[in-house]
């Protein structure tokens, strides 16, 4: 039994969370703190979801909801639909949600959900039945003051609408605050659709300022042209950055002079791929190892790994996906002095506007787009400055990730403290 294991328990620790926490355990700001409490989730819930398919057969989809920590407020985090999603991955993501909400100082804990499914193989009606089944099954565990799901990989506002509707049907009353990321017509917030990207743009601007660089003409490569990557390309282009490469699952394009992003949007909408642009075609692997000022992985986890990290030539990395750099690769980058702005700070704009959506829902308010974006900007820039302060007050080799972890862990443990959950 290790020191952190509970008596009578085999091993319920989250391995990744434990390793990551140990890296910051000796931080100045965490002196005397016991991080053991954060090494395992509060609750792991799972269920096999039987769903009637269009041909009359029944398929069973494994699913999870991991509720990691709720010391700072209700559990919060997305639900992903992916054929390869597993309980361990969802647990790591739930842990990251708890820290993410703490970094941007919104009053939530952290959770995450997942369903093992390839949604592209389902009809619209099957997808709806699966989404409703998830809520029917997890109904008693969620709620506007308990646990508030949202979109994540392969889930979107349409799915959130079905999920909210199912929850309200079971409850027999309106309850828009149970889910965020809904369509604006039924209680979603203005600006939520692109909030992750806009938040990332603010963080990158702060980082560039901190490095004493001029953003005008800085070369950026973005992996992923989904909801996050595409909006981010637009926001950064508008702010003077040069987007020299973008990619999606099918591969990418490269133009050293900078891609005309508005033209790319038009062509992408027309053709559904990136390759109609007059630009060099590249692979995803090539994009990740390009010599650029900023590399932005905005697709899925585990993209920069022990295998390819030695070839990474970017001067800095902005993590817009969750967990795109493996811990092994992260250690290498830290050693080499390549700054990586971590996911829990860089992509926190999404959950921040989720919080604004929830506030509007429970207060019956409506905030216009300008108000939402102004508040988002304040939160993101403040969060960056808070993390920067920690980085500057800790030893010189403290990374951006460690600084963000230190700040958020400190906030979660403070909340645990007030609740009487931290031993003297
Ligand atoms: N899935 C997003 C994330 O990983 C958003 C979560 C939310 O809005 O609750 O941050």
Coordinates of C-alpha atoms and ligand atoms in Angstrom, one line a residue:
X1 CA 0.0 0.0 0.0
X2 CA 1.4 3.4 -0.9
X3 CA 1.3 6.4 1.4
X4 CA -1.6 7.8 -0.6
X5 CA -3.7 4.7 -0.7
X6 CA -6.7 4.4 1.5
X7 CA -6.9 1.4 3.9
X8 CA -8.6 -1.6 2.4
X9 CA -8.4 -0.2 -1.0
X10 CA -6.5 -1.8 -3.9
X11 CA -5.5 1.1 -6.1
X12 CA -8.1 3.8 -6.8
X13 CA -5.6 6.5 -7.4
X14 CA -5.6 8.4 -10.7
X15 CA -2.1 7.6 -11.8
X16 CA -1.7 10.6 -14.2
X17 CA -3.1 13.0 -11.6
X18 CA -0.9 11.7 -8.9
X19 CA 2.3 12.0 -11.1
X20 CA 1.3 15.5 -12.2
X21 CA 0.5 16.6 -8.6
X22 CA 3.8 15.2 -7.3
X23 CA 5.6 17.5 -9.7
X24 CA 4.3 20.6 -7.9
X25 CA 4.2 19.1 -4.4
X26 CA 7.3 21.1 -3.3
X27 CA 6.2 24.4 -4.7
X28 CA 6.6 27.4 -2.3
X29 CA 2.9 28.2 -2.6
X30 CA 1.9 24.7 -1.6
X31 CA 4.2 24.4 1.5
X32 CA 2.5 22.2 4.1
X33 CA -0.3 21.2 1.8
X34 CA -1.4 17.6 1.5
X35 CA -2.2 16.9 -2.1
X36 CA -3.3 13.3 -1.5
X37 CA -6.9 14.4 -1.5
X38 CA -6.7 15.3 -5.2
X39 CA -5.1 12.1 -6.3
X40 CA -8.4 10.2 -6.8
X41 CA -11.9 11.3 -8.0
X42 CA -14.8 11.7 -5.6
X43 CA -17.0 9.4 -7.7
X44 CA -16.7 7.1 -10.7
X45 CA -20.0 6.2 -12.4
X46 CA -20.4 4.0 -15.4
X47 CA -23.1 2.3 -17.3
X48 CA -23.7 0.3 -20.4
X49 CA -26.3 2.2 -22.5
X50 CA -28.7 0.0 -24.6
X51 CA -29.9 2.0 -27.6
X52 CA -32.5 0.9 -30.2
X53 CA -31.0 1.3 -33.7
X54 CA -33.0 2.2 -36.8
X55 CA -33.0 -1.4 -38.1
X56 CA -34.7 -2.6 -34.8
X57 CA -31.5 -4.1 -33.3
X58 CA -30.2 -3.0 -29.9
X59 CA -26.6 -1.9 -29.5
X60 CA -24.9 -1.4 -26.1
X61 CA -22.6 1.6 -25.6
X62 CA -20.3 1.7 -22.6
X63 CA -20.3 5.1 -20.9
X64 CA -18.8 7.0 -17.9
X65 CA -19.2 10.1 -15.8
X66 CA -16.3 10.8 -13.5
X67 CA -16.9 13.4 -10.8
X68 CA -13.5 14.4 -9.7
X69 CA -13.9 17.2 -7.2
X70 CA -16.6 19.6 -6.1
X71 CA -15.0 21.7 -3.3
X72 CA -15.3 24.9 -5.3
X73 CA -18.9 24.4 -6.6
X74 CA -20.9 21.9 -8.7
X75 CA -19.1 19.4 -10.8
X76 CA -18.6 20.7 -14.4
X77 CA -17.3 19.3 -17.6
X78 CA -18.1 18.0 -21.1
X79 CA -19.2 14.7 -22.5
X80 CA -17.3 13.2 -25.3
X81 CA -18.4 10.7 -27.9
X82 CA -15.5 8.7 -29.2
X83 CA -14.8 5.1 -30.2
X84 CA -11.6 5.0 -28.3
X85 CA -12.6 6.9 -25.1
X86 CA -11.9 5.0 -21.9
X87 CA -12.5 5.4 -18.2
X88 CA -8.9 6.4 -17.4
X89 CA -8.9 9.1 -20.0
X90 CA -12.2 10.5 -18.8
X91 CA -10.8 10.5 -15.2
X92 CA -7.7 12.5 -16.3
X93 CA -9.9 15.0 -18.1
X94 CA -12.2 15.3 -15.1
X95 CA -9.1 16.1 -13.0
X96 CA -8.0 18.7 -15.6
X97 CA -11.6 20.3 -15.5
X98 CA -11.3 20.7 -11.7
X99 CA -8.0 22.6 -12.1
X100 CA -9.2 24.5 -15.2
X101 CA -12.2 25.9 -13.4
X102 CA -9.9 26.9 -10.5
X103 CA -7.3 28.6 -12.8
X104 CA -10.0 30.9 -14.2
X105 CA -11.6 31.2 -10.8
X106 CA -15.1 30.2 -11.7
X107 CA -17.1 28.5 -8.9
X108 CA -17.1 24.9 -10.2
X109 CA -15.5 21.6 -9.5
X110 CA -14.5 19.2 -12.3
X111 CA -16.1 16.2 -14.0
X112 CA -16.1 14.6 -17.4
X113 CA -18.3 12.2 -19.3
X114 CA -17.7 9.8 -22.2
X115 CA -19.5 7.4 -24.4
X116 CA -17.7 4.7 -26.4
X117 CA -19.2 5.4 -29.8
X118 CA -18.3 6.6 -33.3
X119 CA -21.1 9.1 -33.8
X120 CA -20.4 9.4 -37.5
X121 CA -21.7 5.8 -37.8
X122 CA -25.1 6.7 -36.2
X123 CA -28.1 8.2 -37.9
X124 CA -29.4 11.5 -36.5
X125 CA -32.3 9.6 -34.8
X126 CA -29.9 7.0 -33.2
X127 CA -27.6 9.8 -32.0
X128 CA -30.6 11.5 -30.3
X129 CA -31.7 8.2 -28.6
X130 CA -28.2 7.7 -27.4
X131 CA -27.9 11.3 -26.0
X132 CA -31.3 11.0 -24.2
X133 CA -30.3 7.5 -22.9
X134 CA -27.2 9.0 -21.3
X135 CA -29.2 11.6 -19.4
X136 CA -31.9 9.1 -18.4
X137 CA -29.2 6.9 -17.0
X138 CA -27.1 9.5 -15.2
X139 CA -30.1 11.7 -14.3
X140 CA -29.8 11.4 -10.6
X141 CA -26.2 12.3 -10.6
X142 CA -26.5 15.6 -12.6
X143 CA -28.4 18.8 -12.0
X144 CA -27.8 22.6 -12.1
X145 CA -26.4 22.6 -8.5
X146 CA -24.8 19.1 -8.7
X147 CA -23.1 18.4 -12.0
X148 CA -23.4 20.4 -15.2
X149 CA -22.4 18.7 -18.5
X150 CA -21.4 20.5 -21.7
X151 CA -20.0 19.7 -25.2
X152 CA -16.6 18.1 -25.7
X153 CA -15.0 16.1 -28.6
X154 CA -17.8 15.1 -31.1
X155 CA -20.7 16.5 -29.1
X156 CA -22.3 19.9 -29.9
X157 CA -25.1 22.3 -29.1
X158 CA -27.7 20.1 -30.8
X159 CA -26.8 17.1 -28.6
X160 CA -26.9 19.5 -25.5
X161 CA -30.4 20.5 -26.5
X162 CA -31.6 16.9 -26.6
X163 CA -29.9 16.3 -23.3
X164 CA -31.4 19.3 -21.6
X165 CA -34.8 18.4 -23.0
X166 CA -34.5 14.8 -21.6
X167 CA -33.6 16.1 -18.2
X168 CA -36.5 18.5 -18.1
X169 CA -38.9 15.8 -19.3
X170 CA -37.8 13.5 -16.4
X171 CA -37.9 16.4 -13.9
X172 CA -41.2 17.7 -15.1
X173 CA -40.0 21.3 -15.1
X174 CA -37.7 23.7 -16.9
X175 CA -34.1 23.5 -15.9
X176 CA -31.8 25.1 -18.5
X177 CA -28.9 25.4 -16.0
X178 CA -28.4 21.6 -16.0
X179 CA -26.4 21.7 -19.3
X180 CA -24.3 24.4 -20.9
X181 CA -23.3 24.8 -24.6
X182 CA -27.0 24.8 -25.6
X183 CA -28.2 26.6 -28.8
X184 CA -28.8 30.3 -27.9
X185 CA -32.5 29.9 -28.8
X186 CA -33.1 27.6 -25.8
X187 CA -31.0 29.2 -23.2
X188 CA -27.5 29.0 -24.6
X189 CA -25.2 31.9 -24.3
X190 CA -24.1 34.3 -27.0
X191 CA -20.4 33.6 -27.8
X192 CA -20.3 30.1 -26.3
X193 CA -19.7 28.5 -29.7
X194 CA -16.3 30.2 -30.2
X195 CA -15.5 31.0 -26.6
X196 CA -12.7 28.4 -26.3
X197 CA -10.9 29.9 -29.3
X198 CA -11.4 33.5 -28.3
X199 CA -10.2 32.7 -24.8
X200 CA -7.1 31.1 -26.3
X201 CA -6.5 34.2 -28.5
X202 CA -6.5 36.4 -25.3
X203 CA -4.1 34.1 -23.6
X204 CA -1.7 34.0 -26.5
X205 CA -1.8 37.8 -26.7
X206 CA -0.8 38.0 -23.0
X207 CA 2.0 35.4 -23.5
X208 CA 3.4 37.3 -26.5
X209 CA 3.4 40.5 -24.5
X210 CA 5.1 38.8 -21.6
X211 CA 7.8 37.5 -24.0
X212 CA 8.3 41.1 -25.4
X213 CA 7.4 40.0 -28.8
X214 CA 5.3 41.8 -31.5
X215 CA 2.4 39.6 -32.5
X216 CA 2.4 41.2 -36.0
X217 CA 3.7 38.6 -38.4
X218 CA 4.4 35.9 -35.7
X219 CA 4.2 32.5 -37.5
X220 CA 1.6 30.1 -36.2
X221 CA 0.7 26.5 -37.1
X222 CA -2.6 25.1 -35.9
X223 CA -3.4 21.4 -35.7
X224 CA -7.2 20.8 -35.9
X225 CA -9.7 22.7 -37.9
X226 CA -12.8 21.7 -35.9
X227 CA -14.7 24.1 -33.7
X228 CA -11.7 25.2 -31.7
X229 CA -9.0 25.3 -34.4
X230 CA -11.0 27.0 -37.1
X231 CA -12.3 29.9 -34.9
X232 CA -8.9 30.3 -33.4
X233 CA -7.3 30.7 -36.9
X234 CA -9.8 33.4 -37.6
X235 CA -9.2 35.3 -34.3
X236 CA -5.5 35.1 -34.5
X237 CA -5.5 36.2 -38.2
X238 CA -7.7 39.2 -37.3
X239 CA -5.1 40.1 -34.6
X240 CA -2.2 40.2 -37.0
X241 CA -0.7 36.7 -36.5
X242 CA 0.4 34.8 -39.6
X243 CA -1.3 31.4 -39.8
X244 CA 1.2 29.5 -41.9
X245 CA -0.2 26.0 -41.5
X246 CA -3.5 24.3 -40.6
X247 CA -4.6 20.7 -40.6
X248 CA -7.6 18.5 -39.9
X249 CA -7.8 14.7 -39.7
X250 CA -7.2 14.3 -43.5
X251 CA -3.9 16.3 -43.4
X252 CA -2.9 19.9 -43.7
X253 CA -1.7 22.9 -45.8
X254 CA 1.3 25.1 -45.5
X255 CA 1.9 28.6 -46.9
X256 CA 5.0 30.4 -45.6
X257 CA 3.5 33.7 -46.6
X258 CA 0.5 33.2 -44.4
X259 CA -2.8 31.6 -45.3
X260 CA -5.8 33.8 -46.3
X261 CA -8.1 32.6 -43.6
X262 CA -11.4 34.1 -44.8
X263 CA -10.8 32.4 -48.2
X264 CA -10.0 29.2 -46.5
X265 CA -13.3 29.4 -44.5
X266 CA -15.3 29.9 -47.8
X267 CA -13.6 27.0 -49.5
X268 CA -13.8 24.7 -46.5
X269 CA -17.5 25.3 -46.2
X270 CA -18.0 24.6 -49.9
X271 CA -15.8 21.5 -50.2
X272 CA -15.5 20.1 -46.6
X273 CA -11.7 19.9 -46.9
X274 CA -8.6 22.2 -46.7
X275 CA -7.0 21.1 -50.0
X276 CA -8.7 23.5 -52.5
X277 CA -6.4 26.3 -51.3
X278 CA -3.4 27.1 -53.3
X279 CA -0.8 25.9 -50.8
X280 CA 1.6 23.1 -50.1
X281 CA 0.0 19.9 -48.7
X282 CA 1.5 18.5 -45.5
X283 CA 0.8 15.7 -43.1
X284 CA -0.2 16.3 -39.5
X285 CA 3.2 15.0 -38.4
X286 CA 4.9 17.6 -40.5
X287 CA 2.8 20.3 -39.1
X288 CA 3.7 19.4 -35.5
X289 CA 7.4 19.6 -36.3
X290 CA 7.4 22.9 -38.3
X291 CA 9.7 25.7 -37.5
X292 CA 7.1 28.3 -36.3
X293 CA 6.9 30.8 -33.5
X294 CA 3.8 29.2 -32.0
X295 CA 2.5 25.7 -32.5
X296 CA -1.1 25.1 -31.5
X297 CA -2.4 21.6 -31.1
X298 CA -6.1 22.1 -31.2
X299 CA -7.4 18.5 -32.0
X300 CA -7.1 15.7 -29.5
X301 CA -4.7 14.4 -26.8
X302 CA -1.3 12.7 -27.1
X303 CA -0.1 14.4 -30.3
X304 CA 3.3 15.5 -29.0
X305 CA 4.9 12.4 -27.6
X306 CA 8.2 10.8 -26.7
X307 CA 8.3 9.7 -30.4
X308 CA 8.2 13.1 -32.1
X309 CA 9.1 15.7 -29.4
X310 CA 12.7 15.8 -30.4
X311 CA 11.7 17.0 -33.8
X312 CA 9.4 19.8 -32.5
X313 CA 11.0 23.1 -33.7
X314 CA 8.4 25.6 -32.5
X315 CA 9.5 28.3 -30.1
X316 CA 6.4 28.0 -28.0
X317 CA 3.3 25.8 -27.7
X318 CA -0.3 26.8 -26.9
X319 CA -2.3 23.7 -25.8
X320 CA -5.9 24.3 -27.1
X321 CA -6.8 20.6 -27.0
X322 CA -6.9 18.8 -23.7
X323 CA -3.7 16.9 -23.0
X324 CA -2.0 17.2 -26.5
X325 CA 1.5 16.9 -24.9
X326 CA 2.3 13.6 -23.1
X327 CA 4.0 14.0 -19.7
X328 CA 7.2 12.4 -21.2
X329 CA 7.2 15.0 -24.0
X330 CA 6.4 17.7 -21.6
X331 CA 9.5 16.9 -19.5
X332 CA 11.7 17.1 -22.6
X333 CA 10.3 20.5 -23.7
X334 CA 10.8 21.8 -20.1
X335 CA 14.4 20.7 -20.2
X336 CA 14.9 22.3 -23.6
X337 CA 13.2 25.5 -22.3
X338 CA 10.3 25.5 -24.8
X339 CA 7.4 27.2 -23.1
X340 CA 4.1 25.3 -23.3
X341 CA 1.0 27.2 -22.2
X342 CA -1.1 24.4 -20.6
X343 CA -4.6 23.4 -21.6
X344 CA -6.1 24.3 -18.2
X345 CA -5.3 27.9 -18.9
X346 CA -5.2 28.1 -22.7
X347 CA -8.5 26.4 -23.4
X348 CA -10.4 27.6 -20.3
X349 CA -12.5 30.1 -22.4
X350 CA -15.1 27.4 -23.2
X351 CA -15.9 26.6 -19.6
X352 CA -15.8 30.2 -18.7
X353 CA -18.6 31.1 -21.0
X354 CA -20.3 27.9 -19.9
X355 CA -20.3 29.5 -16.5
X356 CA -21.7 32.8 -17.9
X357 CA -24.5 30.7 -19.6
X358 CA -25.3 29.0 -16.3
X359 CA -25.4 32.3 -14.5
X360 CA -27.8 33.7 -17.2
X361 CA -30.0 30.6 -16.9
X362 CA -30.4 30.6 -13.1
X363 CA -30.8 34.4 -12.9
X364 CA -33.1 34.5 -16.0
X365 CA -30.8 37.1 -17.6
X366 CA -29.7 37.7 -21.1
X367 CA -26.2 39.1 -21.8
X368 CA -25.4 40.3 -25.4
X369 CA -22.4 39.1 -27.3
X370 CA -20.4 42.2 -26.4
X371 CA -20.9 41.7 -22.7
X372 CA -20.1 38.0 -22.8
X373 CA -16.8 38.6 -24.7
X374 CA -15.8 41.5 -22.5
X375 CA -16.3 39.4 -19.4
X376 CA -14.4 36.5 -21.0
X377 CA -11.5 38.8 -21.9
X378 CA -11.3 40.0 -18.2
X379 CA -11.3 36.4 -16.9
X380 CA -8.7 35.1 -19.3
X381 CA -6.3 38.0 -19.0
X382 CA -6.6 37.9 -15.2
X383 CA -6.0 34.2 -15.2
X384 CA -2.9 34.6 -17.3
X385 CA -1.6 37.3 -14.9
X386 CA -2.3 35.2 -11.8
X387 CA -0.4 32.2 -13.3
X388 CA 2.4 34.5 -14.4
X389 CA 2.7 35.8 -10.9
X390 CA 3.1 32.3 -9.5
X391 CA 5.7 31.4 -12.2
X392 CA 7.7 34.5 -11.2
X393 CA 7.5 33.8 -7.5
X394 CA 8.6 30.1 -7.8
X395 CA 12.1 28.9 -8.8
X396 CA 13.3 29.9 -12.3
X397 CA 12.8 26.5 -13.9
X398 CA 9.1 26.4 -13.0
X399 CA 7.1 25.8 -16.2
X400 CA 3.9 27.4 -17.2
X401 CA 2.1 24.1 -16.6
X402 CA 3.5 23.8 -13.1
X403 CA 2.6 27.5 -12.3
X404 CA -1.0 26.9 -13.5
X405 CA -1.2 23.7 -11.5
X406 CA 0.2 25.4 -8.4
X407 CA -2.4 28.2 -8.6
X408 CA -5.3 25.9 -9.2
X409 CA -4.4 23.3 -6.6
X410 CA -3.9 26.1 -4.1
X411 CA -7.5 27.3 -4.8
X412 CA -9.0 23.8 -4.7
X413 CA -7.3 23.0 -1.4
X414 CA -8.3 26.4 0.1
X415 CA -11.9 25.4 -0.6
X416 CA -11.4 21.9 0.9
X417 CA -9.9 23.7 3.9
X418 CA -13.0 25.8 4.5
X419 CA -15.1 22.7 4.2
X420 CA -13.0 21.0 6.9
X421 CA -11.5 18.4 4.6
X422 CA -7.8 19.1 5.1
X423 CA -6.1 17.6 8.0
X424 CA -4.3 20.0 10.4
Ligands
LIG1 N1 -15.3 20.4 -22.9 C1 -14.8 21.8 -22.7 C2 -13.5 21.7 -21.9 O1 -12.8 20.7 -21.9 C3 -15.9 22.6 -22.0 C4 -16.4 22.2 -20.7 C5 -17.6 23.0 -20.2 O2 -18.0 24.0 -20.8 O3 -18.1 22.6 -19.1 O4 -13.1 22.6 -21.3

